[in-house]
Tab-separated table of C-alpha atoms in Angstrom:
chain	number	residue	atom	x	y	z
X	250	UNK	CA	6.493	2.872	-43.288
X	251	UNK	CA	5.382	2.559	-39.729
X	252	UNK	CA	8.029	2.678	-37.006
X	253	UNK	CA	6.027	0.397	-34.834
X	254	UNK	CA	8.396	-2.220	-33.425
X	255	UNK	CA	7.219	-4.831	-31.132
X	256	UNK	CA	9.926	-7.115	-29.560
X	257	UNK	CA	8.355	-10.139	-27.639
X	258	UNK	CA	11.616	-11.114	-26.019
X	259	UNK	CA	11.985	-7.341	-24.389
X	260	UNK	CA	8.176	-7.829	-23.449
X	261	UNK	CA	8.926	-11.047	-21.764
X	262	UNK	CA	11.988	-9.490	-20.168
X	263	UNK	CA	10.114	-6.679	-18.485
X	264	UNK	CA	6.725	-9.043	-17.842
X	265	UNK	CA	7.989	-9.956	-14.287
X	266	UNK	CA	8.817	-6.539	-13.182
X	267	UNK	CA	5.516	-4.945	-14.154
X	268	UNK	CA	3.835	-8.017	-12.552
X	269	UNK	CA	5.581	-7.341	-9.514
X	270	UNK	CA	4.624	-3.517	-9.547
X	271	UNK	CA	0.936	-4.625	-10.224
X	272	UNK	CA	1.011	-5.943	-6.517
X	273	UNK	CA	1.799	-2.368	-5.415
X	274	UNK	CA	-1.059	-1.151	-7.525
X	275	UNK	CA	-3.631	-3.724	-6.167
X	276	UNK	CA	-2.409	-2.705	-2.474
X	277	UNK	CA	-2.551	0.971	-3.130
X	278	UNK	CA	-6.063	0.431	-4.815
X	279	UNK	CA	-7.428	-1.740	-1.886
X	280	UNK	CA	-5.983	0.363	0.969
X	281	UNK	CA	-7.234	3.853	-0.587
X	282	UNK	CA	-10.904	1.726	-1.154
X	283	UNK	CA	-10.685	0.757	2.586
X	284	UNK	CA	-10.024	4.182	3.643
X	285	UNK	CA	-12.634	5.614	1.616
X	286	UNK	CA	-15.158	3.266	2.688
X	287	UNK	CA	-14.498	4.485	6.453
X	288	UNK	CA	-14.412	8.189	5.593
X	289	UNK	CA	-17.167	7.968	3.403
X	290	UNK	CA	-19.476	6.479	6.362
X	291	UNK	CA	-18.139	9.038	8.424
X	292	UNK	CA	-19.132	11.686	6.130
X	293	UNK	CA	-22.295	10.464	5.685
X	294	UNK	CA	-23.219	9.925	9.148
X	295	UNK	CA	-21.843	13.180	10.174
X	296	UNK	CA	-23.500	15.111	7.543
X	297	UNK	CA	-26.893	13.803	8.873
X	298	UNK	CA	-26.359	13.924	12.690
X	299	UNK	CA	-23.596	15.877	13.807
X	300	UNK	CA	-23.321	19.689	14.062
X	301	UNK	CA	-21.455	21.430	11.183
X	302	UNK	CA	-22.871	19.576	8.399
X	303	UNK	CA	-22.716	22.575	6.075
X	304	UNK	CA	-19.157	22.975	6.609
X	305	UNK	CA	-18.443	19.186	5.994
X	306	UNK	CA	-20.691	19.496	2.806
X	307	UNK	CA	-18.706	22.314	1.706
X	308	UNK	CA	-15.579	20.593	2.234
X	309	UNK	CA	-16.739	17.260	0.493
X	310	UNK	CA	-18.223	19.456	-2.544
X	311	UNK	CA	-14.540	21.118	-2.818
X	312	UNK	CA	-12.735	17.969	-2.853
X	313	UNK	CA	-15.338	16.637	-5.488
X	314	UNK	CA	-14.817	19.496	-7.615
X	315	UNK	CA	-11.095	19.437	-7.420
X	316	UNK	CA	-8.748	17.081	-9.732
X	317	UNK	CA	-7.412	14.062	-7.770
X	318	UNK	CA	-3.784	14.591	-9.376
X	319	UNK	CA	-3.793	17.994	-7.687
X	320	UNK	CA	-4.958	16.878	-4.514
X	321	UNK	CA	-2.057	14.228	-4.421
X	322	UNK	CA	0.444	16.868	-5.198
X	323	UNK	CA	-0.977	19.150	-2.612
X	324	UNK	CA	-0.672	16.453	0.320
X	325	UNK	CA	2.714	15.084	-1.075
X	326	UNK	CA	4.208	18.709	-1.084
X	327	UNK	CA	2.446	20.555	1.721
X	328	UNK	CA	1.992	17.881	4.428
X	329	UNK	CA	5.776	17.962	5.065
X	330	UNK	CA	5.693	21.660	5.331
X	331	UNK	CA	3.642	21.244	8.273
X	332	UNK	CA	5.672	18.785	9.741
X	333	UNK	CA	3.844	15.518	8.935
X	334	UNK	CA	6.422	13.709	6.858
X	335	UNK	CA	4.736	10.260	5.213
X	336	UNK	CA	6.073	8.116	2.353
X	337	UNK	CA	4.603	8.427	-1.041
X	338	UNK	CA	2.395	5.601	-1.076
X	339	UNK	CA	0.926	6.437	2.364
X	340	UNK	CA	0.331	10.201	1.147
X	341	UNK	CA	-1.210	8.418	-2.159
X	342	UNK	CA	-3.409	6.355	-0.333
X	343	UNK	CA	-4.685	9.142	1.988
X	344	UNK	CA	-5.231	11.419	-1.006
X	345	UNK	CA	-7.131	8.856	-3.117
X	346	UNK	CA	-9.093	7.538	-0.140
X	347	UNK	CA	-10.089	11.182	1.078
X	348	UNK	CA	-11.164	11.967	-2.818
X	349	UNK	CA	-13.340	8.952	-3.175
X	350	UNK	CA	-14.670	8.803	0.090
X	351	UNK	CA	-16.617	12.284	-0.969
X	352	UNK	CA	-18.266	10.230	-3.310
X	353	UNK	CA	-18.979	6.926	-1.565
X	354	UNK	CA	-20.345	9.119	1.271
X	355	UNK	CA	-23.349	10.169	-1.441
X	356	UNK	CA	-23.782	6.256	-2.125
X	357	UNK	CA	-24.009	5.630	1.585
X	358	UNK	CA	-26.468	8.564	1.964
X	359	UNK	CA	-28.476	7.036	-1.173
X	360	UNK	CA	-28.494	3.783	0.611
X	361	UNK	CA	-29.708	5.381	3.961
X	362	UNK	CA	-32.445	7.471	2.375
X	363	UNK	CA	-33.449	4.325	0.433
X	364	UNK	CA	-34.552	2.555	4.049
X	365	UNK	CA	-38.242	3.438	4.708
X	366	UNK	CA	-38.676	6.037	7.373
X	367	UNK	CA	-41.158	3.657	9.225
X	368	UNK	CA	-37.955	1.651	10.280
X	369	UNK	CA	-36.455	4.469	12.261
X	370	UNK	CA	-39.580	5.161	13.789
X	371	UNK	CA	-40.258	1.475	14.807
X	372	UNK	CA	-36.480	1.072	16.171
X	373	UNK	CA	-37.101	4.402	18.098
X	374	UNK	CA	-40.350	3.297	19.439
X	375	UNK	CA	-38.185	0.177	20.788
X	376	UNK	CA	-36.223	2.725	22.567
X	377	UNK	CA	-33.127	2.239	20.642
X	378	UNK	CA	-30.531	5.289	20.597
X	379	UNK	CA	-29.734	7.237	17.315
X	380	UNK	CA	-26.560	5.428	16.734
X	381	UNK	CA	-27.943	2.024	17.470
X	382	UNK	CA	-30.353	2.651	15.303
X	383	UNK	CA	-28.157	3.656	12.396
X	384	UNK	CA	-25.700	0.711	13.314
X	385	UNK	CA	-28.043	-2.350	14.044
X	386	UNK	CA	-31.311	-1.256	12.417
X	387	UNK	CA	-30.636	1.019	9.114
X	388	UNK	CA	-27.224	0.013	7.772
X	389	UNK	CA	-27.991	-3.805	7.622
X	390	UNK	CA	-30.603	-2.761	5.326
X	391	UNK	CA	-28.954	0.085	3.544
X	392	UNK	CA	-25.792	-1.634	2.812
X	393	UNK	CA	-26.772	-4.751	0.522
X	394	UNK	CA	-28.623	-2.640	-2.386
X	395	UNK	CA	-25.357	-0.151	-2.575
X	396	UNK	CA	-22.845	-2.937	-2.651
X	397	UNK	CA	-22.468	-3.087	-6.416
X	398	UNK	CA	-21.800	0.783	-6.406
X	399	UNK	CA	-19.162	0.439	-4.014
X	400	UNK	CA	-17.696	-2.407	-6.095
X	401	UNK	CA	-17.866	0.157	-9.156
X	402	UNK	CA	-16.115	2.489	-6.956
X	403	UNK	CA	-13.242	-0.163	-6.437
X	404	UNK	CA	-12.486	-0.725	-9.937
X	405	UNK	CA	-12.898	3.280	-10.616
X	406	UNK	CA	-10.233	3.458	-7.806
X	407	UNK	CA	-8.074	0.780	-9.183
X	408	UNK	CA	-7.943	2.626	-12.296
X	409	UNK	CA	-7.009	6.130	-10.844
X	410	UNK	CA	-3.734	4.392	-9.055
X	411	UNK	CA	-1.625	5.386	-12.087
X	412	UNK	CA	-2.176	9.280	-10.703
X	413	UNK	CA	0.433	7.941	-7.441
X	414	UNK	CA	2.982	7.376	-10.325
X	415	UNK	CA	3.292	11.321	-10.270
X	416	UNK	CA	4.567	11.330	-6.611
X	417	UNK	CA	6.752	8.230	-7.354
X	418	UNK	CA	4.913	5.480	-6.053
X	419	UNK	CA	6.462	2.581	-7.880
X	420	UNK	CA	3.165	1.247	-8.995
X	421	UNK	CA	2.849	-0.447	-12.547
X	422	UNK	CA	2.858	2.739	-14.469
X	423	UNK	CA	5.864	4.161	-12.823
X	424	UNK	CA	7.804	1.084	-13.527
X	425	UNK	CA	7.135	1.195	-16.789
X	426	UNK	CA	8.209	4.475	-17.267
X	427	UNK	CA	11.632	3.827	-15.191
X	428	UNK	CA	12.001	0.595	-17.496
X	429	UNK	CA	11.377	2.762	-20.697
X	430	UNK	CA	13.842	5.686	-19.211
X	431	UNK	CA	16.498	2.710	-19.071
X	432	UNK	CA	16.189	1.114	-22.102
X	433	UNK	CA	14.483	3.924	-24.291
X	434	UNK	CA	11.467	1.590	-25.138
X	435	UNK	CA	8.236	2.592	-23.734
X	436	UNK	CA	6.011	0.437	-26.329
X	437	UNK	CA	6.196	-2.964	-24.886
X	438	UNK	CA	6.125	-1.729	-21.033
X	439	UNK	CA	3.148	0.702	-21.366
X	440	UNK	CA	1.331	-1.558	-23.584
X	441	UNK	CA	1.696	-4.473	-20.960
X	442	UNK	CA	0.771	-2.180	-18.239
X	443	UNK	CA	-2.571	-1.413	-20.173
X	444	UNK	CA	-3.427	-5.091	-20.891
X	445	UNK	CA	-2.781	-6.063	-17.099
X	446	UNK	CA	-5.117	-3.195	-15.958
X	447	UNK	CA	-7.544	-4.437	-18.795
X	448	UNK	CA	-7.212	-7.976	-17.462
X	449	UNK	CA	-7.408	-7.113	-13.747
X	450	UNK	CA	-10.661	-4.785	-14.164
X	451	UNK	CA	-12.309	-7.049	-16.277
X	452	UNK	CA	-11.714	-10.065	-13.419
X	453	UNK	CA	-12.995	-7.617	-10.853
X	454	UNK	CA	-16.084	-6.712	-12.857
X	455	UNK	CA	-16.954	-10.214	-13.132
X	456	UNK	CA	-16.462	-10.915	-9.660
X	457	UNK	CA	-18.500	-7.958	-8.916
X	458	UNK	CA	-21.149	-9.034	-10.943
X	459	UNK	CA	-21.298	-12.454	-9.415
X	460	UNK	CA	-21.479	-10.971	-5.829
X	461	UNK	CA	-24.044	-8.854	-6.879
X	462	UNK	CA	-26.179	-11.795	-8.240
X	463	UNK	CA	-25.428	-13.452	-4.864
X	464	UNK	CA	-26.689	-10.204	-2.893
X	465	UNK	CA	-29.651	-10.136	-5.306
X	466	UNK	CA	-30.814	-13.682	-4.641
X	467	UNK	CA	-30.438	-12.639	-1.113
X	468	UNK	CA	-32.561	-9.876	-1.079
X	469	UNK	CA	-35.212	-11.944	-2.909
X	470	UNK	CA	-35.466	-14.548	-0.286
X	471	UNK	CA	-35.201	-12.359	2.648
X	472	UNK	CA	-38.397	-10.334	1.000
X	473	UNK	CA	-40.334	-13.634	-0.081
X	474	UNK	CA	-42.300	-14.275	2.735
X	475	UNK	CA	-43.796	-10.343	2.950
Z	13	UNK	CA	6.166	31.261	-3.279
Z	14	UNK	CA	6.045	28.653	-1.271
Z	15	UNK	CA	4.760	25.252	-2.473
Z	16	UNK	CA	1.356	25.325	-0.290
Z	17	UNK	CA	0.116	28.848	-1.562
Z	18	UNK	CA	0.759	27.398	-5.298
Z	19	UNK	CA	-1.339	24.221	-5.079
Z	20	UNK	CA	-3.728	25.696	-2.923
Z	21	UNK	CA	-4.406	28.592	-5.303
Z	22	UNK	CA	-4.597	25.821	-8.095
Z	23	UNK	CA	-7.201	23.957	-6.186
Z	24	UNK	CA	-8.858	27.056	-5.576
Z	25	UNK	CA	-9.232	27.685	-9.484
Z	26	UNK	CA	-10.099	24.327	-10.279
Z	27	UNK	CA	-12.992	24.512	-7.705
Z	28	UNK	CA	-14.220	27.672	-9.248
Z	29	UNK	CA	-14.338	26.550	-12.593
Z	30	UNK	CA	-16.073	23.268	-11.532
Z	31	UNK	CA	-18.660	25.346	-9.506
Z	32	UNK	CA	-19.449	27.542	-12.463
Z	33	UNK	CA	-19.728	24.733	-14.603
Z	34	UNK	CA	-21.774	22.804	-12.250
Z	35	UNK	CA	-23.967	25.992	-11.840
Z	36	UNK	CA	-24.619	26.725	-15.744
Z	37	UNK	CA	-26.020	23.251	-15.938
Z	38	UNK	CA	-28.038	23.736	-13.182
Z	39	UNK	CA	-29.784	26.552	-14.417
Z	40	UNK	CA	-29.872	24.953	-17.880
Z	41	UNK	CA	-31.547	21.965	-16.111
Z	42	UNK	CA	-34.149	24.172	-14.559
Z	43	UNK	CA	-35.160	25.998	-17.801
Z	44	UNK	CA	-35.545	22.823	-19.376
Z	45	UNK	CA	-37.714	21.364	-16.774
Z	46	UNK	CA	-39.870	24.644	-17.306
Z	47	UNK	CA	-39.956	23.690	-20.940
Z	48	UNK	CA	-38.266	26.769	-22.178
């Protein structure tokens, strides 16, 4: 006989606390994503234009080839030893942002490489500087095709936020573990966390598909006269 | 041992394992591309 025992009253009772913790999950995911977008662009441009590209490439490779959970622990326990004491959420956001920046840098690189070289030459012939060419000519063309890939990374990062529960960031999974340790019932809280993640992921995927279609139409219209 | 060393070594071990696996796949990919 199965020991599975689902109690709806308990599920309804813990739902508000888990939904409140979901706000922290969303905040952590969005902040990490913004950090990853900025750092990723910085990494991509650094590897293209600035000295030390090999060193930056090695560091990015190192970060990509090691688990984000260990990186989160590393920053959480090692940063205070260097005198830099940050709260758990900030440390987690930095760790996730840094980890995914190395992946997003490759997305930016692919987007920039996709722009025809004639665009660089034409902008240079107009007398624009290297950074001005990148900012005003190349990036506006490189970004639209990579937006869907960036959107996928937002969903991936959102699903990675439970890693932050390891350093006591009270997001959904941590809240579920706290509830479980207080009540000795894990079935309902953990199941609800899974369901909320599924719901939010489906909603994000739907929003990204809509956005992708809109961008696709925009690109098609832009290219129509040529 | 201090925490920094423990996690530093842990990261290094993960990096070496991942690099070895990646290198293995690159070799395999090259061989398959040559048709062997």
